[in-house]
Amino acid sequence: MSKTINILGIESSCDDTSAAIISNRKILANLIANQKVHAEYGGVVPELASRAHQKNIVPVVSQALKKANLSLNDIDAIAYTRGPGLLGSLLVGGSFAKGLSMTLQKPLIEVNHMQAHILAHFIDDNASSPNFPFLCLTVSGGHTQIVLVRDYLKMEIIGETLDDAAGEAFDKAAKMMGLPYPGGPLVDKYAQEGNAEKFSFNAGEMDNYNFSFSGLKTNILYFLRKEVDKNPNFIQENLNDLCASIQKCIIDTLFVKLEKAVKDLNINEVAIAGGVSANSGIRKRLLEKENQGWRVHIPKFEYCTDNAAMIAMVGFIKFQANDFSELSEAPQARLKF
Ligand code: KG4
Ligand code: ZN
């Protein structure tokens, strides 16, 4: 039997400091330190995020090792998020990973955060793993992409947002309704009690498989202003219906393009990934597609929003492919794949 490979994964691209340990495809630990400091600003403050990563990284890594019941010597390689993300945040995780790699004399593996969201599907405790080739709708706070995944490390973005990401649309809509940051999960919660047909919102139409969500933001803003002028309690009195209607608009916009891609490329193996794939409405809409012959894949809830388990998963795949990185590789805020 081949040797078990243990990879330590480190994720610090935005406002979550996370460390995970994967043993082959099984997650032994996946710990996340969330940063509460941003809530009062209504969004992530990059400088505060880097400082919080510095504070959290050592305890998070040592707790992950403890939970996995392993020591640093049991680790075969260190995988870290090189980008895309906030540069200051990436620097903290990347520098820590490099320091550890030098000290332990263990290989270093750089990971693309967006690729990791997709490859989280291959962690062994998901309900299912997609077969290649598949289409993945990756929806997060910073990105919205339709990716054609030919193999683990052979991916092509066939469509993406030309302005705001879907998660940003959720968060900005939530902020306009007075909800705290990050508002996406709250919109999801209230939407479950609301009537999605009550109000009609519009996101712009884009070419090919691309998206735009900045128009929706303006659409919501003007609508709310007009209604609040007439009735100052309009938002409170209609919160559930507003959330349901906004969520429906975002999901409709995403699915028009996803359906087009499935049809044009004749690929009906379809996955969702990224923070917004935790949304109950998106999950439900995807599952409904099974009736039309799609084979759908939804990651486990804890592998949707930012986490180091997905970074460790890519680390495992790259380790097997002998795909290691140099200490000189700098973090990149706009890393492509
Ligand atoms: O992937 P992620 O954790 O971080 C980035 O890489 O951006 O995604 C975070 C985004 C935020 O915009 C958050 O509001 C959104 O995912 N999100 C949700 C839900 N859970 C997280 N949006 C809608 N419904 C949810 N249940
Ligand atoms: Zn992410």
Short mmCIF file of C-alpha atoms and ligand atoms in Angstrom, two decimals:
data_model
loop_
_atom_site.label_atom_id
_atom_site.label_comp_id
_atom_site.label_asym_id
_atom_site.label_seq_id
_atom_site.Cartn_x
_atom_site.Cartn_y
_atom_site.Cartn_z
CA MET A 1 0.00 0.00 0.00
CA SER A 2 1.29 3.47 -0.84
CA LYS A 3 2.32 5.84 1.94
CA THR A 4 -0.23 8.19 3.46
CA ILE A 5 0.43 11.81 2.49
CA ASN A 6 -0.27 14.49 5.11
CA ILE A 7 -0.55 18.06 3.86
CA LEU A 8 -0.90 21.19 5.97
CA GLY A 9 -3.05 23.76 4.16
CA ILE A 10 -3.01 27.47 5.01
CA GLU A 11 -5.62 29.95 3.78
CA SER A 12 -5.42 33.69 4.43
CA SER A 13 -6.68 35.37 1.25
CA CYS A 14 -9.34 37.57 2.81
CA ASP A 15 -10.67 37.79 6.36
CA ASP A 16 -10.57 34.16 7.52
CA THR A 17 -7.40 32.62 8.90
CA SER A 18 -7.64 28.90 8.35
CA ALA A 19 -5.42 25.85 8.74
CA ALA A 20 -6.31 22.31 7.74
CA ILE A 21 -4.69 18.92 7.55
CA ILE A 22 -5.55 16.43 4.88
CA SER A 23 -4.42 12.84 4.94
CA ASN A 24 -4.74 11.65 1.36
CA ARG A 25 -8.28 12.94 0.64
CA LYS A 26 -9.55 12.80 4.21
CA ILE A 27 -9.71 15.97 6.29
CA LEU A 28 -8.31 15.44 9.80
CA ALA A 29 -8.75 19.08 10.88
CA ASN A 30 -10.13 22.25 9.32
CA LEU A 31 -10.04 25.22 11.69
CA ILE A 32 -11.08 28.76 10.87
CA ALA A 33 -10.56 31.93 12.90
CA ASN A 34 -13.13 34.47 11.70
CA GLN A 35 -12.34 38.14 12.08
CA LYS A 36 -15.14 39.99 13.87
CA VAL A 37 -13.27 43.29 13.60
CA HIS A 38 -14.72 44.11 10.14
CA ALA A 39 -18.42 43.98 11.06
CA GLU A 40 -18.53 47.53 12.43
CA TYR A 41 -17.07 48.88 9.15
CA GLY A 42 -19.62 47.06 6.96
CA GLY A 43 -16.88 45.31 4.95
CA VAL A 44 -13.35 43.91 5.12
CA VAL A 45 -10.68 46.49 6.05
CA PRO A 46 -7.46 45.10 4.45
CA GLU A 47 -5.00 46.48 7.01
CA LEU A 48 -7.05 45.13 9.92
CA ALA A 49 -7.32 41.78 8.14
CA SER A 50 -3.52 41.40 7.84
CA ARG A 51 -3.03 42.25 11.50
CA ALA A 52 -5.67 39.74 12.58
CA HIS A 53 -4.05 37.04 10.39
CA GLN A 54 -0.73 37.70 12.15
CA LYS A 55 -2.41 37.23 15.51
CA ASN A 56 -4.38 34.12 14.50
CA ILE A 57 -2.04 32.11 12.32
CA VAL A 58 0.15 30.43 14.95
CA PRO A 59 -2.73 29.34 17.22
CA VAL A 60 -4.84 28.15 14.27
CA VAL A 61 -2.02 26.01 12.85
CA SER A 62 -1.13 24.52 16.21
CA GLN A 63 -4.76 23.75 17.00
CA ALA A 64 -5.19 22.07 13.62
CA LEU A 65 -2.18 19.84 14.31
CA LYS A 66 -3.52 19.03 17.75
CA LYS A 67 -6.97 18.17 16.39
CA ALA A 68 -5.39 15.93 13.74
CA ASN A 69 -3.23 14.36 16.41
CA LEU A 70 -0.09 14.98 14.34
CA SER A 71 3.15 16.85 14.89
CA LEU A 72 4.90 19.10 12.37
CA ASN A 73 7.26 16.23 11.57
CA ASP A 74 4.33 14.16 10.26
CA ILE A 75 3.59 16.78 7.59
CA ASP A 76 4.81 15.94 4.07
CA ALA A 77 4.28 19.38 2.51
CA ILE A 78 2.84 22.83 3.20
CA ALA A 79 0.24 24.24 0.82
CA TYR A 80 -0.71 27.90 0.97
CA THR A 81 -2.96 30.33 -0.90
CA ARG A 82 -0.80 32.40 -3.24
CA GLY A 83 -3.75 34.37 -4.66
CA PRO A 84 -6.08 35.83 -5.68
CA GLY A 85 -6.94 37.88 -2.60
CA LEU A 86 -5.90 40.85 -0.50
CA LEU A 87 -2.15 41.27 -0.85
CA GLY A 88 -1.49 42.02 2.83
CA SER A 89 -3.54 39.02 3.91
CA LEU A 90 -1.86 36.71 1.39
CA LEU A 91 1.56 37.88 2.57
CA VAL A 92 0.91 36.72 6.13
CA GLY A 93 -0.16 33.16 5.20
CA GLY A 94 2.46 32.88 2.45
CA SER A 95 5.35 34.07 4.61
CA PHE A 96 4.32 31.76 7.42
CA ALA A 97 4.12 28.79 5.02
CA LYS A 98 7.54 29.62 3.56
CA GLY A 99 9.11 29.95 7.01
CA LEU A 100 7.69 26.59 8.00
CA SER A 101 8.85 24.98 4.77
CA MET A 102 12.41 26.22 5.34
CA THR A 103 12.49 25.22 8.99
CA LEU A 104 11.06 21.76 8.43
CA GLN A 105 12.84 21.22 5.11
CA LYS A 106 9.49 20.15 3.65
CA PRO A 107 8.21 21.07 0.17
CA LEU A 108 6.07 24.12 -0.43
CA ILE A 109 3.00 24.11 -2.70
CA GLU A 110 1.35 27.28 -3.96
CA VAL A 111 -2.42 27.16 -4.46
CA ASN A 112 -4.82 29.27 -6.48
CA HIS A 113 -7.76 30.11 -4.21
CA MET A 114 -10.39 29.89 -6.98
CA GLN A 115 -9.06 26.55 -8.17
CA ALA A 116 -9.23 25.36 -4.55
CA HIS A 117 -12.91 26.28 -4.24
CA ILE A 118 -13.57 23.96 -7.19
CA LEU A 119 -11.29 21.12 -6.07
CA ALA A 120 -12.95 21.10 -2.64
CA HIS A 121 -15.38 18.75 -4.40
CA PHE A 122 -12.73 16.03 -4.27
CA ILE A 123 -12.42 15.96 -0.46
CA ASP A 124 -13.65 12.50 0.46
CA ASP A 125 -16.59 13.38 2.73
CA ASN A 126 -18.61 15.25 0.09
CA ALA A 127 -21.84 13.61 -1.07
CA SER A 128 -20.35 13.15 -4.55
CA SER A 129 -17.35 14.15 -6.68
CA PRO A 130 -17.79 15.34 -10.26
CA ASN A 131 -16.45 13.44 -13.26
CA PHE A 132 -14.30 15.27 -15.81
CA PRO A 133 -15.10 17.28 -17.79
CA PHE A 134 -17.56 19.31 -15.71
CA LEU A 135 -18.79 22.88 -15.47
CA CYS A 136 -18.41 24.72 -12.20
CA LEU A 137 -20.26 27.87 -11.22
CA THR A 138 -17.85 29.46 -8.74
CA VAL A 139 -19.57 32.20 -6.80
CA SER A 140 -17.85 34.04 -3.96
CA GLY A 141 -17.45 37.48 -2.44
CA GLY A 142 -14.77 38.43 -4.95
CA HIS A 143 -15.48 36.26 -8.03
CA THR A 144 -18.25 34.89 -10.19
CA GLN A 145 -17.07 32.47 -12.84
CA ILE A 146 -18.23 29.62 -15.02
CA VAL A 147 -15.27 27.28 -15.28
CA LEU A 148 -14.80 24.39 -17.67
CA VAL A 149 -12.87 21.83 -15.63
CA ARG A 150 -11.14 19.30 -17.89
CA ASP A 151 -8.94 17.78 -15.18
CA TYR A 152 -7.77 18.60 -11.63
CA LEU A 153 -5.36 21.28 -12.78
CA LYS A 154 -6.69 21.93 -16.29
CA MET A 155 -9.34 24.58 -16.01
CA GLU A 156 -10.58 27.36 -18.21
CA ILE A 157 -12.76 30.31 -17.21
CA ILE A 158 -15.40 30.53 -19.94
CA GLY A 159 -17.40 33.36 -18.36
CA GLU A 160 -17.13 35.75 -15.45
CA THR A 161 -18.50 38.91 -13.92
CA LEU A 162 -17.41 42.10 -15.57
CA ASP A 163 -17.98 44.11 -12.37
CA ASP A 164 -19.36 43.00 -8.97
CA ALA A 165 -19.31 39.40 -7.81
CA ALA A 166 -22.52 37.58 -6.83
CA GLY A 167 -21.48 37.56 -3.15
CA GLU A 168 -20.82 41.28 -3.35
CA ALA A 169 -24.33 41.76 -4.77
CA PHE A 170 -25.77 39.84 -1.80
CA ASP A 171 -23.64 41.80 0.70
CA LYS A 172 -24.33 45.22 -0.82
CA ALA A 173 -28.07 44.56 -1.04
CA ALA A 174 -28.00 43.46 2.60
CA LYS A 175 -26.15 46.63 3.60
CA MET A 176 -28.75 48.80 1.86
CA MET A 177 -31.41 47.04 3.92
CA GLY A 178 -29.47 47.79 7.10
CA LEU A 179 -28.22 44.23 7.66
CA PRO A 180 -24.73 43.65 9.12
CA TYR A 181 -21.71 42.43 7.11
CA PRO A 182 -21.45 39.87 5.60
CA GLY A 183 -25.11 40.04 4.67
CA GLY A 184 -25.29 37.13 2.20
CA PRO A 185 -26.20 34.47 4.78
CA LEU A 186 -28.84 36.80 6.31
CA VAL A 187 -30.46 37.49 2.94
CA ASP A 188 -30.61 33.69 2.51
CA LYS A 189 -32.22 33.29 5.95
CA TYR A 190 -34.92 35.96 5.47
CA ALA A 191 -35.54 34.87 1.87
CA GLN A 192 -36.68 31.49 3.11
CA GLU A 193 -39.72 33.17 4.71
CA GLY A 194 -40.42 35.54 1.82
CA ASN A 195 -42.29 35.75 -1.47
CA ALA A 196 -39.77 35.92 -4.32
CA GLU A 197 -42.43 37.16 -6.77
CA LYS A 198 -43.36 40.20 -4.68
CA PHE A 199 -40.79 42.60 -6.17
CA SER A 200 -39.05 42.53 -9.50
CA PHE A 201 -35.33 43.35 -9.74
CA ASN A 202 -32.99 43.37 -12.70
CA ALA A 203 -29.33 42.64 -13.25
CA GLY A 204 -27.84 43.66 -16.61
CA GLU A 205 -27.62 41.31 -19.60
CA MET A 206 -24.07 40.47 -20.69
CA ASP A 207 -22.64 38.70 -23.73
CA ASN A 208 -21.66 35.03 -23.87
CA TYR A 209 -21.27 33.51 -20.39
CA ASN A 210 -20.42 36.77 -18.63
CA PHE A 211 -22.27 38.46 -15.79
CA SER A 212 -22.84 41.94 -14.41
CA PHE A 213 -24.21 42.73 -10.98
CA SER A 214 -23.42 46.43 -10.55
CA GLY A 215 -26.70 47.47 -12.23
CA LEU A 216 -28.66 45.41 -9.73
CA LYS A 217 -27.10 47.38 -6.89
CA THR A 218 -28.32 50.67 -8.41
CA ASN A 219 -31.69 49.12 -9.21
CA ILE A 220 -32.16 48.11 -5.56
CA LEU A 221 -30.89 51.44 -4.23
CA TYR A 222 -33.32 53.56 -6.29
CA PHE A 223 -36.22 51.23 -5.57
CA LEU A 224 -35.61 51.32 -1.80
CA ARG A 225 -35.17 55.11 -1.79
CA LYS A 226 -38.47 55.60 -3.57
CA GLU A 227 -40.36 53.22 -1.29
CA VAL A 228 -38.78 54.50 1.94
CA ASP A 229 -39.76 58.06 0.95
CA LYS A 230 -43.38 56.90 0.88
CA ASN A 231 -43.14 54.64 3.94
CA PRO A 232 -40.14 54.92 6.31
CA ASN A 233 -40.84 51.38 7.60
CA PHE A 234 -40.94 49.85 4.12
CA ILE A 235 -37.77 47.76 4.57
CA GLN A 236 -38.66 46.37 7.99
CA GLU A 237 -42.22 45.57 6.86
CA ASN A 238 -41.05 43.82 3.68
CA LEU A 239 -37.67 42.40 4.64
CA ASN A 240 -38.45 38.75 3.88
CA ASP A 241 -40.04 39.51 0.51
CA LEU A 242 -37.23 41.91 -0.42
CA CYS A 243 -34.59 39.30 0.41
CA ALA A 244 -36.47 36.58 -1.48
CA SER A 245 -36.93 38.80 -4.56
CA ILE A 246 -33.29 39.97 -4.61
CA GLN A 247 -32.02 36.43 -4.12
CA LYS A 248 -34.24 35.21 -6.96
CA CYS A 249 -32.87 37.88 -9.28
CA ILE A 250 -29.26 36.90 -8.48
CA ILE A 251 -29.97 33.18 -8.93
CA ASP A 252 -31.93 33.74 -12.17
CA THR A 253 -29.01 35.78 -13.55
CA LEU A 254 -26.50 33.05 -12.67
CA PHE A 255 -28.62 30.23 -14.03
CA VAL A 256 -29.40 31.83 -17.41
CA LYS A 257 -25.66 31.65 -18.20
CA LEU A 258 -25.06 28.29 -16.53
CA GLU A 259 -27.93 26.75 -18.53
CA LYS A 260 -26.55 28.29 -21.72
CA ALA A 261 -23.09 26.81 -21.01
CA VAL A 262 -24.53 23.35 -20.30
CA LYS A 263 -26.47 23.45 -23.57
CA ASP A 264 -23.73 24.93 -25.78
CA LEU A 265 -20.94 22.70 -24.48
CA ASN A 266 -23.18 19.66 -24.10
CA ILE A 267 -21.78 18.97 -20.62
CA ASN A 268 -24.40 18.13 -18.03
CA GLU A 269 -22.02 17.33 -15.16
CA VAL A 270 -22.38 20.54 -13.11
CA ALA A 271 -20.95 21.73 -9.79
CA ILE A 272 -21.20 24.86 -7.68
CA ALA A 273 -18.44 26.22 -5.47
CA GLY A 274 -17.45 29.27 -3.38
CA GLY A 275 -19.09 31.09 -0.48
CA VAL A 276 -22.35 31.80 -2.31
CA SER A 277 -22.79 28.10 -3.06
CA ALA A 278 -23.79 27.85 0.61
CA ASN A 279 -26.98 29.70 -0.40
CA SER A 280 -30.05 27.50 0.07
CA GLY A 281 -31.81 28.97 -2.98
CA ILE A 282 -28.89 28.20 -5.30
CA ARG A 283 -28.59 24.68 -3.91
CA LYS A 284 -32.31 24.10 -4.42
CA ARG A 285 -32.26 25.49 -7.97
CA LEU A 286 -29.33 23.26 -8.91
CA LEU A 287 -30.97 20.18 -7.46
CA GLU A 288 -34.11 20.89 -9.53
CA LYS A 289 -31.94 20.57 -12.62
CA GLU A 290 -31.55 16.86 -11.95
CA ASN A 291 -35.00 16.52 -13.53
CA GLN A 292 -33.49 17.82 -16.77
CA GLY A 293 -30.72 15.24 -16.77
CA TRP A 294 -27.98 17.30 -15.08
CA ARG A 295 -25.68 15.43 -12.72
CA VAL A 296 -25.20 17.99 -9.98
CA HIS A 297 -22.56 18.36 -7.27
CA ILE A 298 -22.91 20.54 -4.20
CA PRO A 299 -20.00 20.79 -1.76
CA LYS A 300 -20.43 20.14 1.93
CA PHE A 301 -21.42 23.36 3.67
CA GLU A 302 -18.06 23.80 5.43
CA TYR A 303 -16.17 23.59 2.11
CA CYS A 304 -18.20 26.41 0.48
CA THR A 305 -16.98 29.52 2.31
CA ASP A 306 -13.26 30.15 2.69
CA ASN A 307 -11.44 27.29 4.38
CA ALA A 308 -8.01 25.67 4.37
CA ALA A 309 -9.36 22.16 3.72
CA MET A 310 -9.71 23.08 0.05
CA ILE A 311 -6.14 24.44 0.01
CA ALA A 312 -4.85 21.20 1.54
CA MET A 313 -6.87 19.24 -1.06
CA VAL A 314 -5.09 21.03 -3.92
CA GLY A 315 -1.83 20.49 -2.01
CA PHE A 316 -2.49 16.74 -2.07
CA ILE A 317 -3.22 16.75 -5.82
CA LYS A 318 -0.11 18.81 -6.60
CA PHE A 319 2.03 16.69 -4.28
CA GLN A 320 1.07 13.60 -6.27
CA ALA A 321 1.91 15.46 -9.47
CA ASN A 322 5.30 16.56 -8.01
CA ASP A 323 4.16 20.12 -8.60
CA PHE A 324 6.13 22.04 -5.96
CA SER A 325 6.85 25.76 -5.59
CA GLU A 326 9.81 28.03 -5.03
CA LEU A 327 10.30 30.18 -1.96
CA SER A 328 10.76 33.12 -4.32
CA GLU A 329 7.17 32.99 -5.62
CA ALA A 330 5.44 36.15 -4.45
CA PRO A 331 1.75 36.39 -3.50
CA GLN A 332 -0.45 37.74 -6.26
CA ALA A 333 -3.64 39.69 -5.65
CA ARG A 334 -4.90 38.82 -9.16
CA LEU A 335 -3.53 35.34 -9.68
CA LYS A 336 -4.93 33.60 -12.79
CA PHE A 337 -5.16 29.92 -13.61
O1 KG4 B 1 -15.76 32.16 -0.83
P1 KG4 B 1 -15.97 33.14 0.26
O2 KG4 B 1 -16.02 32.66 1.68
O3 KG4 B 1 -14.89 34.28 0.21
C1 KG4 B 1 -14.38 34.78 -0.98
O4 KG4 B 1 -13.47 34.12 -1.55
O5 KG4 B 1 -14.92 35.82 -1.41
O6 KG4 B 1 -17.33 33.91 -0.08
C2 KG4 B 1 -17.85 34.88 0.77
C3 KG4 B 1 -19.15 35.39 0.17
C4 KG4 B 1 -19.70 36.61 0.91
O7 KG4 B 1 -20.08 37.56 -0.05
C5 KG4 B 1 -20.91 36.04 1.64
O8 KG4 B 1 -21.93 36.97 1.88
C6 KG4 B 1 -21.36 34.97 0.68
O9 KG4 B 1 -20.17 34.37 0.23
N1 KG4 B 1 -22.22 33.96 1.31
C7 KG4 B 1 -23.53 33.81 1.01
C8 KG4 B 1 -24.01 32.76 1.83
N2 KG4 B 1 -22.97 32.32 2.61
C9 KG4 B 1 -21.87 33.07 2.27
N3 KG4 B 1 -24.31 34.45 0.12
C10 KG4 B 1 -25.59 34.07 0.05
N4 KG4 B 1 -26.13 33.09 0.81
C11 KG4 B 1 -25.38 32.40 1.70
N5 KG4 B 1 -25.91 31.44 2.44
ZN ZN B 2 -13.17 32.20 -1.45
#
